[in-house]
Each structure stands twice: as C-alpha cells, then as structure tokens.
Amino acid sequence: MNLQDAQNKIHAAGVFYSRSKDATGKNRHQVMDRNWLVVAQSPSPGTPFGEGDAILSVVKYGEPNNC
C-alpha cells in the first residue's frame, strides 16, 4: 500500500498523527506520499494504537525491499 493510503486508513481509525521513516536508512523525507511504498509498520496489524504510535517504514516505488 502506498504511504498516503496507509495514512488515510490510520486517520479513518480516529488517529491523526503517525510517523513515517525511510526504510533504506538514508533518512529521506517523504514529500509525495503516493510515491512511497509501506514495507513495514509498528505496531503490528491488529494492535491498538494512539496518537504518534504508528510508524510506517517506506521505500520509494521501484526500490528493492524485503516484502
């Protein structure tokens, strides 16, 4: 799922603050959210979370990843 769609799902759950990070470790900023693919998340799916708890690890579309 792209980063924007993932953020929309988090918002739909009533949480408005989440974080994203570059899964490659290059610390790039995610400016165009639809250009990034979520490859991991914390907490894991199905775990209750609150404001600021959700962390989405992302890579740019087309980059190698383990998913």
mmCIF file with all atom_site columns, C-alpha atoms in Angstrom, residues 10-56:
data_model
loop_
_atom_site.group_PDB
_atom_site.id
_atom_site.type_symbol
_atom_site.label_atom_id
_atom_site.label_alt_id
_atom_site.label_comp_id
_atom_site.label_asym_id
_atom_site.label_entity_id
_atom_site.label_seq_id
_atom_site.pdbx_PDB_ins_code
_atom_site.Cartn_x
_atom_site.Cartn_y
_atom_site.Cartn_z
_atom_site.occupancy
_atom_site.B_iso_or_equiv
_atom_site.pdbx_formal_charge
_atom_site.auth_seq_id
_atom_site.auth_comp_id
_atom_site.auth_asym_id
_atom_site.auth_atom_id
_atom_site.pdbx_PDB_model_num
ATOM 1  C CA . ILE A 1 10 ? -4.912  5.499  10.179 1.00 0.00 ? 10 ILE A CA 1
ATOM 2  C CA . HIS A 1 11 ? -6.990  8.699  10.012 1.00 0.00 ? 11 HIS A CA 1
ATOM 3  C CA . ALA A 1 12 ? -10.143 6.629  9.445  1.00 0.00 ? 12 ALA A CA 1
ATOM 4  C CA . ALA A 1 13 ? -9.345  4.813  12.716 1.00 0.00 ? 13 ALA A CA 1
ATOM 5  C CA . GLY A 1 14 ? -9.503  8.178  14.502 1.00 0.00 ? 14 GLY A CA 1
ATOM 6  C CA . VAL A 1 15 ? -5.749  8.742  14.851 1.00 0.00 ? 15 VAL A CA 1
ATOM 7  C CA . PHE A 1 16 ? -4.377  11.818 13.121 1.00 0.00 ? 16 PHE A CA 1
ATOM 8  C CA . TYR A 1 17 ? -0.668  11.750 13.970 1.00 0.00 ? 17 TYR A CA 1
ATOM 9  C CA . SER A 1 18 ? 1.510   8.987  12.556 1.00 0.00 ? 18 SER A CA 1
ATOM 10 C CA . ARG A 1 19 ? 5.146   8.897  11.514 1.00 0.00 ? 19 ARG A CA 1
ATOM 11 C CA . SER A 1 20 ? 6.983   7.533  8.506  1.00 0.00 ? 20 SER A CA 1
ATOM 12 C CA . LYS A 1 21 ? 10.628  6.705  8.025  1.00 0.00 ? 21 LYS A CA 1
ATOM 13 C CA . ASP A 1 22 ? 12.864  5.789  5.123  1.00 0.00 ? 22 ASP A CA 1
ATOM 14 C CA . ALA A 1 23 ? 13.369  2.009  5.408  1.00 0.00 ? 23 ALA A CA 1
ATOM 15 C CA . THR A 1 24 ? 16.673  2.228  3.493  1.00 0.00 ? 24 THR A CA 1
ATOM 16 C CA . GLY A 1 25 ? 18.290  4.175  6.329  1.00 0.00 ? 25 GLY A CA 1
ATOM 17 C CA . LYS A 1 26 ? 19.052  7.134  4.046  1.00 0.00 ? 26 LYS A CA 1
ATOM 18 C CA . ASN A 1 27 ? 16.773  9.401  6.136  1.00 0.00 ? 27 ASN A CA 1
ATOM 19 C CA . ARG A 1 28 ? 14.986  10.783 3.064  1.00 0.00 ? 28 ARG A CA 1
ATOM 20 C CA . HIS A 1 29 ? 11.831  12.816 3.611  1.00 0.00 ? 29 HIS A CA 1
ATOM 21 C CA . GLN A 1 30 ? 8.550   11.566 2.224  1.00 0.00 ? 30 GLN A CA 1
ATOM 22 C CA . VAL A 1 31 ? 7.264   14.612 0.356  1.00 0.00 ? 31 VAL A CA 1
ATOM 23 C CA . MET A 1 32 ? 4.981   12.948 -2.219 1.00 0.00 ? 32 MET A CA 1
ATOM 24 C CA . ASP A 1 33 ? 3.320   10.271 -0.071 1.00 0.00 ? 33 ASP A CA 1
ATOM 25 C CA . ARG A 1 34 ? 1.869   8.360  -3.031 1.00 0.00 ? 34 ARG A CA 1
ATOM 26 C CA . ASN A 1 35 ? 5.424   7.712  -4.354 1.00 0.00 ? 35 ASN A CA 1
ATOM 27 C CA . TRP A 1 36 ? 6.348   5.654  -1.279 1.00 0.00 ? 36 TRP A CA 1
ATOM 28 C CA . LEU A 1 37 ? 5.516   2.005  -0.561 1.00 0.00 ? 37 LEU A CA 1
ATOM 29 C CA . VAL A 1 38 ? 4.929   0.875  3.027  1.00 0.00 ? 38 VAL A CA 1
ATOM 30 C CA . VAL A 1 39 ? 7.122   -2.191 3.703  1.00 0.00 ? 39 VAL A CA 1
ATOM 31 C CA . ALA A 1 40 ? 6.742   -2.433 7.491  1.00 0.00 ? 40 ALA A CA 1
ATOM 32 C CA . GLN A 1 41 ? 4.723   -0.937 10.309 1.00 0.00 ? 41 GLN A CA 1
ATOM 33 C CA . SER A 1 42 ? 4.806   -0.628 14.040 1.00 0.00 ? 42 SER A CA 1
ATOM 34 C CA . PRO A 1 43 ? 2.778   -1.635 15.953 1.00 0.00 ? 43 PRO A CA 1
ATOM 35 C CA . SER A 1 44 ? 1.852   -4.790 14.064 1.00 0.00 ? 44 SER A CA 1
ATOM 36 C CA . PRO A 1 45 ? -1.565  -5.098 12.370 1.00 0.00 ? 45 PRO A CA 1
ATOM 37 C CA . GLY A 1 46 ? -4.459  -5.569 14.772 1.00 0.00 ? 46 GLY A CA 1
ATOM 38 C CA . THR A 1 47 ? -2.656  -3.946 17.719 1.00 0.00 ? 47 THR A CA 1
ATOM 39 C CA . PRO A 1 48 ? -4.449  -0.970 19.307 1.00 0.00 ? 48 PRO A CA 1
ATOM 40 C CA . PHE A 1 49 ? -2.581  2.333  18.850 1.00 0.00 ? 49 PHE A CA 1
ATOM 41 C CA . GLY A 1 50 ? -2.953  6.005  19.658 1.00 0.00 ? 50 GLY A CA 1
ATOM 42 C CA . GLU A 1 51 ? -1.637  9.363  18.515 1.00 0.00 ? 51 GLU A CA 1
ATOM 43 C CA . GLY A 1 52 ? 2.002   9.124  17.390 1.00 0.00 ? 52 GLY A CA 1
ATOM 44 C CA . ASP A 1 53 ? 2.245   5.359  17.953 1.00 0.00 ? 53 ASP A CA 1
ATOM 45 C CA . ALA A 1 54 ? 2.012   4.338  14.288 1.00 0.00 ? 54 ALA A CA 1
ATOM 46 C CA . ILE A 1 55 ? 5.356   4.250  12.483 1.00 0.00 ? 55 ILE A CA 1
ATOM 47 C CA . LEU A 1 56 ? 5.366   3.337  8.793  1.00 0.00 ? 56 LEU A CA 1
#
